[in-house]
mmCIF file of C-alpha atoms in Angstrom:
data_model
loop_
_atom_site.group_PDB
_atom_site.id
_atom_site.type_symbol
_atom_site.label_atom_id
_atom_site.label_comp_id
_atom_site.label_asym_id
_atom_site.label_seq_id
_atom_site.Cartn_x
_atom_site.Cartn_y
_atom_site.Cartn_z
ATOM 1 C CA MET M 109 45.178 340.946 110.317
ATOM 2 C CA ALA M 110 42.365 342.542 112.188
ATOM 3 C CA LEU M 111 39.121 341.378 113.627
ATOM 4 C CA ILE M 112 36.302 340.531 111.468
ATOM 5 C CA ARG M 113 32.948 339.092 110.810
ATOM 6 C CA VAL M 114 32.284 335.530 110.367
ATOM 7 C CA LEU M 115 30.553 333.062 108.219
ATOM 8 C CA LEU M 116 29.179 333.967 104.982
ATOM 9 C CA SER M 117 28.172 330.397 104.550
ATOM 10 C CA THR M 118 31.044 329.040 106.528
ATOM 11 C CA PRO M 119 30.583 326.767 109.519
ATOM 12 C CA PHE M 120 28.466 328.124 112.320
ATOM 13 C CA LEU M 121 30.760 328.976 115.080
ATOM 14 C CA SER M 122 30.164 329.650 113.832
ATOM 15 C CA THR M 123 27.957 331.171 113.912
ATOM 16 C CA LEU M 124 29.211 334.341 113.218
ATOM 17 C CA PHE M 125 27.113 336.769 111.266
ATOM 18 C CA LEU M 126 28.019 340.069 109.575
ATOM 19 C CA SER M 127 25.731 343.057 109.604
ATOM 20 C CA THR M 128 26.981 345.963 107.535
ATOM 21 C CA ALA M 129 26.098 349.627 107.145
ATOM 22 C CA LEU M 130 27.994 351.477 104.453
ATOM 23 C CA LEU M 131 29.495 354.802 105.359
ATOM 24 C CA GLY M 132 30.831 357.643 103.234
ATOM 25 C CA SER M 133 30.815 357.998 99.492
ATOM 26 C CA PRO M 134 30.992 354.957 97.187
ATOM 27 C CA ALA M 135 34.550 355.822 96.209
ATOM 28 C CA ILE M 136 35.812 355.522 99.793
ATOM 29 C CA ALA M 137 33.021 353.444 101.294
ATOM 30 C CA GLN M 138 33.830 351.632 104.513
ATOM 31 C CA SER M 139 31.756 349.129 106.435
ATOM 32 C CA LYS M 140 30.848 349.412 110.081
ATOM 33 C CA THR M 141 30.599 345.818 111.114
ATOM 34 C CA SER M 142 29.634 343.745 114.117
ATOM 35 C CA TRP M 143 31.608 340.543 114.470
ATOM 36 C CA LYS M 144 29.161 338.121 116.025
ATOM 37 C CA LEU M 145 29.562 334.832 117.806
ATOM 38 C CA LEU M 146 26.426 332.749 118.245
ATOM 39 C CA GLY M 147 24.438 335.610 116.788
ATOM 40 C CA GLN M 148 25.625 338.101 119.411
ATOM 41 C CA PRO M 149 27.805 341.143 118.625
ATOM 42 C CA VAL M 150 31.260 340.806 120.122
ATOM 43 C CA ILE M 151 33.495 343.352 118.368
ATOM 44 C CA GLU M 152 32.798 346.309 116.140
ATOM 45 C CA LEU M 153 35.012 346.779 113.076
ATOM 46 C CA GLN M 154 35.292 349.229 110.266
ATOM 47 C CA TYR M 155 37.003 348.342 106.984
ATOM 48 C CA GLY M 156 36.496 348.792 103.296
ATOM 49 C CA GLU M 157 36.097 346.007 100.771
ATOM 50 C CA PRO M 158 37.684 343.708 99.754
ATOM 51 C CA GLU M 159 39.776 343.930 102.927
ATOM 52 C CA LEU M 160 36.773 343.300 105.147
ATOM 53 C CA SER M 161 35.839 339.971 103.544
ATOM 54 C CA GLN M 162 39.455 338.828 103.531
ATOM 55 C CA LYS M 163 39.888 339.585 107.228
ATOM 56 C CA VAL M 164 36.595 337.870 108.028
ATOM 57 C CA SER M 165 37.685 334.656 106.337
ATOM 58 C CA GLN M 166 41.107 334.719 107.985
ATOM 59 C CA LEU M 167 39.686 335.229 111.453
ATOM 60 C CA ASN M 168 37.000 332.596 110.995
ATOM 61 C CA ARG M 169 39.556 329.978 110.052
ATOM 62 C CA ARG M 170 41.942 330.895 112.837
ATOM 63 C CA PHE M 171 39.282 331.066 115.552
ATOM 64 C CA GLN M 172 37.863 327.683 114.596
ATOM 65 C CA GLU M 173 41.313 326.102 114.439
ATOM 66 C CA ILE M 174 42.076 327.205 117.983
ATOM 67 C CA ALA M 175 38.636 326.690 119.544
ATOM 68 C CA SER M 176 38.350 323.151 118.134
ATOM 69 C CA ARG M 177 41.282 322.136 120.350
ATOM 70 C CA LEU M 178 39.953 323.682 123.552
ATOM 71 C CA ASN M 179 37.940 322.229 126.410
ATOM 72 C CA PRO M 180 34.694 324.209 126.881
ATOM 73 C CA ASN M 181 34.598 323.178 130.547
ATOM 74 C CA GLN M 182 37.777 325.125 131.233
ATOM 75 C CA THR M 183 38.325 328.878 131.195
ATOM 76 C CA TRP M 184 39.766 330.193 127.938
ATOM 77 C CA GLN M 185 42.482 332.761 128.459
ATOM 78 C CA ILE M 186 42.562 335.754 126.125
ATOM 79 C CA ASP M 187 45.573 338.039 126.404
ATOM 80 C CA LEU M 188 47.964 340.231 124.450
ATOM 81 C CA ALA M 189 51.372 339.079 123.324
ATOM 82 C CA PRO M 190 54.005 340.303 125.804
ATOM 83 C CA LEU M 191 55.290 343.739 124.931
ATOM 84 C CA PRO M 192 59.066 344.140 124.602
ATOM 85 C CA LYS M 193 60.745 345.168 127.840
ATOM 86 C CA PRO M 194 62.640 348.463 127.832
ATOM 87 C CA ALA M 195 66.404 348.232 127.663
ATOM 88 C CA PRO M 196 68.142 348.573 131.053
ATOM 89 C CA LEU M 197 69.292 352.094 131.866
ATOM 90 C CA LYS M 198 72.937 352.958 132.220
ATOM 91 C CA LYS M 199 74.156 354.685 135.348
ATOM 92 C CA GLY M 200 72.930 358.249 135.425
ATOM 93 C CA GLU M 201 70.743 357.805 132.339
ATOM 94 C CA LYS M 202 67.192 359.110 132.549
ATOM 95 C CA PRO M 203 64.309 356.986 131.242
ATOM 96 C CA THR M 204 62.625 358.178 128.081
ATOM 97 C CA PRO M 205 58.944 357.613 127.302
ATOM 98 C CA ALA M 206 58.538 354.367 125.422
ATOM 99 C CA LEU M 207 56.929 354.539 122.023
ATOM 100 C CA PRO M 208 53.778 352.392 121.623
ATOM 101 C CA PRO M 209 54.414 349.181 119.679
ATOM 102 C CA ARG M 210 53.427 349.090 116.039
ATOM 103 C CA GLN M 211 51.792 345.667 116.349
ATOM 104 C CA VAL M 212 50.152 343.724 119.172
ATOM 105 C CA THR M 213 48.832 340.160 118.957
ATOM 106 C CA ILE M 214 45.636 338.981 120.607
ATOM 107 C CA ARG M 215 46.049 335.413 121.786
ATOM 108 C CA LEU M 216 43.504 332.744 122.623
ATOM 109 C CA GLN M 217 44.813 330.164 125.078
ATOM 110 C CA GLY M 218 48.385 331.007 124.097
ATOM 111 C CA SER M 219 47.792 330.732 120.332
ATOM 112 C CA ASN M 220 47.984 333.773 118.080
ATOM 113 C CA LEU M 221 44.483 334.763 117.018
ATOM 114 C CA LEU M 222 44.689 338.297 115.685
ATOM 115 C CA ASP M 223 47.369 340.841 114.866
ATOM 116 C CA VAL M 224 46.474 344.476 115.500
ATOM 117 C CA ALA M 225 48.629 346.940 113.564
ATOM 118 C CA GLU M 226 48.948 350.684 113.088
ATOM 119 C CA THR M 227 46.636 350.636 110.077
ATOM 120 C CA ASP M 228 43.898 349.062 112.230
ATOM 121 C CA ALA M 229 44.273 351.733 114.894
ATOM 122 C CA LEU M 230 44.084 354.422 112.226
ATOM 123 C CA VAL M 231 40.919 353.012 110.629
ATOM 124 C CA HIS M 232 39.209 352.685 114.015
ATOM 125 C CA GLN M 233 40.442 356.107 115.198
ATOM 126 C CA ALA M 234 42.131 354.594 118.244
ATOM 127 C CA GLU M 235 44.789 356.468 120.181
ATOM 128 C CA SER M 236 47.269 353.620 119.786
ATOM 129 C CA VAL M 237 47.655 350.013 118.718
ATOM 130 C CA PRO M 238 47.670 348.731 122.349
ATOM 131 C CA GLN M 239 44.484 350.655 123.112
ATOM 132 C CA LEU M 240 42.568 349.090 120.207
ATOM 133 C CA ALA M 241 43.966 345.621 120.935
ATOM 134 C CA ASP M 242 42.931 345.948 124.583
ATOM 135 C CA ILE M 243 39.372 346.956 123.649
ATOM 136 C CA TRP M 244 38.987 343.971 121.326
ATOM 137 C CA MET M 245 40.634 341.586 123.774
ATOM 138 C CA ARG M 246 38.354 342.594 126.658
ATOM 139 C CA SER M 247 35.227 342.308 124.539
ATOM 140 C CA LEU M 248 36.136 338.816 123.370
ATOM 141 C CA SER M 249 37.224 337.798 126.862
ATOM 142 C CA ASN M 250 33.905 338.903 128.375
ATOM 143 C CA PHE M 251 31.954 336.866 125.822
ATOM 144 C CA LEU M 252 34.021 333.707 126.243
ATOM 145 C CA ALA M 253 33.902 333.961 130.045
ATOM 146 C CA ASN M 254 30.369 332.539 129.856
ATOM 147 C CA PRO M 255 30.594 328.707 130.014
ATOM 148 C CA ALA M 256 27.390 328.372 127.964
ATOM 149 C CA ASN M 257 28.973 330.331 125.110
ATOM 150 C CA ARG M 258 32.063 328.122 125.124
ATOM 151 C CA GLN M 259 29.889 324.999 125.068
ATOM 152 C CA ALA M 260 27.838 326.282 122.126
ATOM 153 C CA ILE M 261 30.921 327.332 120.157
ATOM 154 C CA THR M 262 32.697 323.990 120.475
ATOM 155 C CA ALA M 263 29.470 322.105 119.710
ATOM 156 C CA THR M 264 28.905 323.909 116.401
ATOM 157 C CA ILE M 265 32.438 324.253 115.044
ATOM 158 C CA ASN M 266 32.767 323.064 111.436
ATOM 159 C CA LEU M 267 29.000 322.801 111.021
ATOM 160 C CA PRO M 268 26.953 324.903 108.556
ATOM 161 C CA ASP M 269 24.622 327.508 110.020
ATOM 162 C CA GLN M 270 21.756 326.082 107.971
ATOM 163 C CA ILE M 271 20.857 323.015 105.926
ATOM 164 C CA ILE M 272 18.424 322.495 103.061
ATOM 165 C CA TYR M 273 16.171 319.441 103.311
ATOM 166 C CA GLU M 274 13.476 318.750 100.711
ATOM 167 C CA GLY M 275 13.655 322.388 99.680
ATOM 168 C CA ILE M 276 13.120 323.652 103.234
ATOM 169 C CA THR M 277 15.738 325.635 105.162
ATOM 170 C CA TYR M 278 16.576 324.490 108.680
ATOM 171 C CA GLN M 279 18.579 326.797 110.968
ATOM 172 C CA ILE M 280 21.079 325.533 113.504
ATOM 173 C CA ASN M 281 20.369 325.611 117.244
ATOM 174 C CA PRO M 282 23.669 326.014 119.135
ATOM 175 C CA GLU M 283 23.055 323.228 121.628
ATOM 176 C CA VAL M 284 23.648 319.507 122.024
ATOM 177 C CA ALA M 285 20.636 317.207 121.703
ATOM 178 C CA LEU M 286 20.134 314.475 124.274
ATOM 179 C CA ASP M 287 20.995 311.123 122.718
ATOM 180 C CA ARG M 288 18.382 308.560 123.778
ATOM 181 C CA GLY M 289 19.307 306.075 121.080
ATOM 182 C CA LEU M 290 16.526 307.257 118.752
ATOM 183 C CA PHE M 291 18.590 308.968 116.033
ATOM 184 C CA ARG M 292 18.481 307.401 112.575
ATOM 185 C CA LEU M 293 19.940 308.320 109.183
ATOM 186 C CA SER M 294 17.488 310.175 106.969
ATOM 187 C CA GLY M 295 19.116 308.893 103.792
ATOM 188 C CA LYS M 296 20.104 312.416 102.737
ATOM 189 C CA GLN M 297 23.212 314.554 103.099
ATOM 190 C CA PHE M 298 24.106 318.235 103.139
ATOM 191 C CA GLN M 299 27.590 319.384 102.160
ATOM 192 C CA GLY M 300 28.826 315.843 102.588
ATOM 193 C CA LYS M 301 27.393 315.465 106.100
ATOM 194 C CA ALA M 302 24.756 312.838 106.848
ATOM 195 C CA ILE M 303 21.414 314.210 108.045
ATOM 196 C CA PHE M 304 19.769 312.433 110.973
ATOM 197 C CA ILE M 305 16.200 312.342 112.223
ATOM 198 C CA GLN M 306 14.999 311.400 115.703
ATOM 199 C CA LEU M 307 12.265 308.825 116.097
ATOM 200 C CA PRO M 308 9.375 309.448 118.479
ATOM 201 C CA ALA M 309 10.003 307.875 121.866
ATOM 202 C CA ASP M 310 7.028 305.528 121.447
ATOM 203 C CA GLN M 311 8.045 304.259 117.984
ATOM 204 C CA LYS M 312 9.339 300.698 117.706
ATOM 205 C CA SER M 313 12.750 301.582 116.377
ATOM 206 C CA PHE M 314 13.689 297.933 115.879
ATOM 207 C CA GLU M 315 11.118 297.554 113.128
ATOM 208 C CA VAL M 316 12.963 298.218 109.885
ATOM 209 C CA ALA M 317 9.743 298.786 107.965
ATOM 210 C CA GLU M 318 8.858 301.703 110.203
ATOM 211 C CA LEU M 319 12.287 303.304 109.670
ATOM 212 C CA THR M 320 12.264 303.117 105.893
ATOM 213 C CA LYS M 321 8.631 303.978 105.285
ATOM 214 C CA PRO M 322 8.509 307.322 103.435
ATOM 215 C CA SER M 323 6.613 310.172 105.080
ATOM 216 C CA LYS M 324 5.002 313.192 103.446
ATOM 217 C CA VAL M 325 5.350 315.174 106.668
ATOM 218 C CA LEU M 326 8.721 316.876 107.030
ATOM 219 C CA PRO M 327 10.302 316.598 110.466
ATOM 220 C CA LYS M 328 10.335 319.732 112.591
ATOM 221 C CA THR M 329 13.929 319.095 113.588
ATOM 222 C CA LEU M 330 16.914 317.538 111.825
ATOM 223 C CA TYR M 331 20.354 316.732 113.223
ATOM 224 C CA LEU M 332 23.992 316.726 112.153
ATOM 225 C CA LEU M 333 26.788 314.949 113.973
ATOM 226 C CA ASN M 334 29.633 317.234 115.074
ATOM 227 C CA PRO M 335 33.326 316.207 115.354
ATOM 228 C CA ARG M 336 32.739 315.400 119.034
ATOM 229 C CA PHE M 337 30.063 312.852 118.029
ATOM 230 C CA GLN M 338 27.261 314.986 119.423
ATOM 231 C CA PHE M 339 23.942 315.539 117.668
ATOM 232 C CA ILE M 340 23.255 319.201 116.875
ATOM 233 C CA PRO M 341 19.647 320.177 116.059
ATOM 234 C CA TYR M 342 18.420 322.240 113.100
ATOM 235 C CA SER M 343 14.881 323.622 113.121
ATOM 236 C CA LYS M 344 12.742 324.990 110.287
#
């Protein structure tokens, strides 16, 4: 498996977007791709279809599985799987240059995230598998070193990058809304998730009539509840 783009209409983490520029002739077309987290390019990839889409889906699932278990307030360690140690030399034997490994695994907090193989190095014109794996690992590590990025990723895992409400598209904002006790169910759902609205601070929220009274004005912001029971805003 190699690194990839994220979310076609998968959860935000997601928010991972894919921007593609086709290269070469249609018969051997490959895609130069930016794998993005939170809308920011993290790793550049180059694959042909359908391999590209398959790798994107695999990486999305794996990244979300791992990140959903992590604490955003702690540093996330990204490293490469330990390379095999050379066999001990016999007396009088001279060391021989070790051949580069044919596969290296990028790990996130000790869990296998991505396998980098010889075919990946060839496609990306890297000198070796370890060289390509190191480039990808460092890029991902630099992005996740920012505490704000870790907070936004964990807040938006398993949430869609957009919702449709009354025919209007609302885009996710990768942040956690302050809960002042003013969130109420809108009576509608998106992909099985309840959509919430937030009442104005001066509204008498205990008056049921005010909560159920239909309004012709669409709210500027809607909210979904993430697995951590935090309200995540969506704006039109």
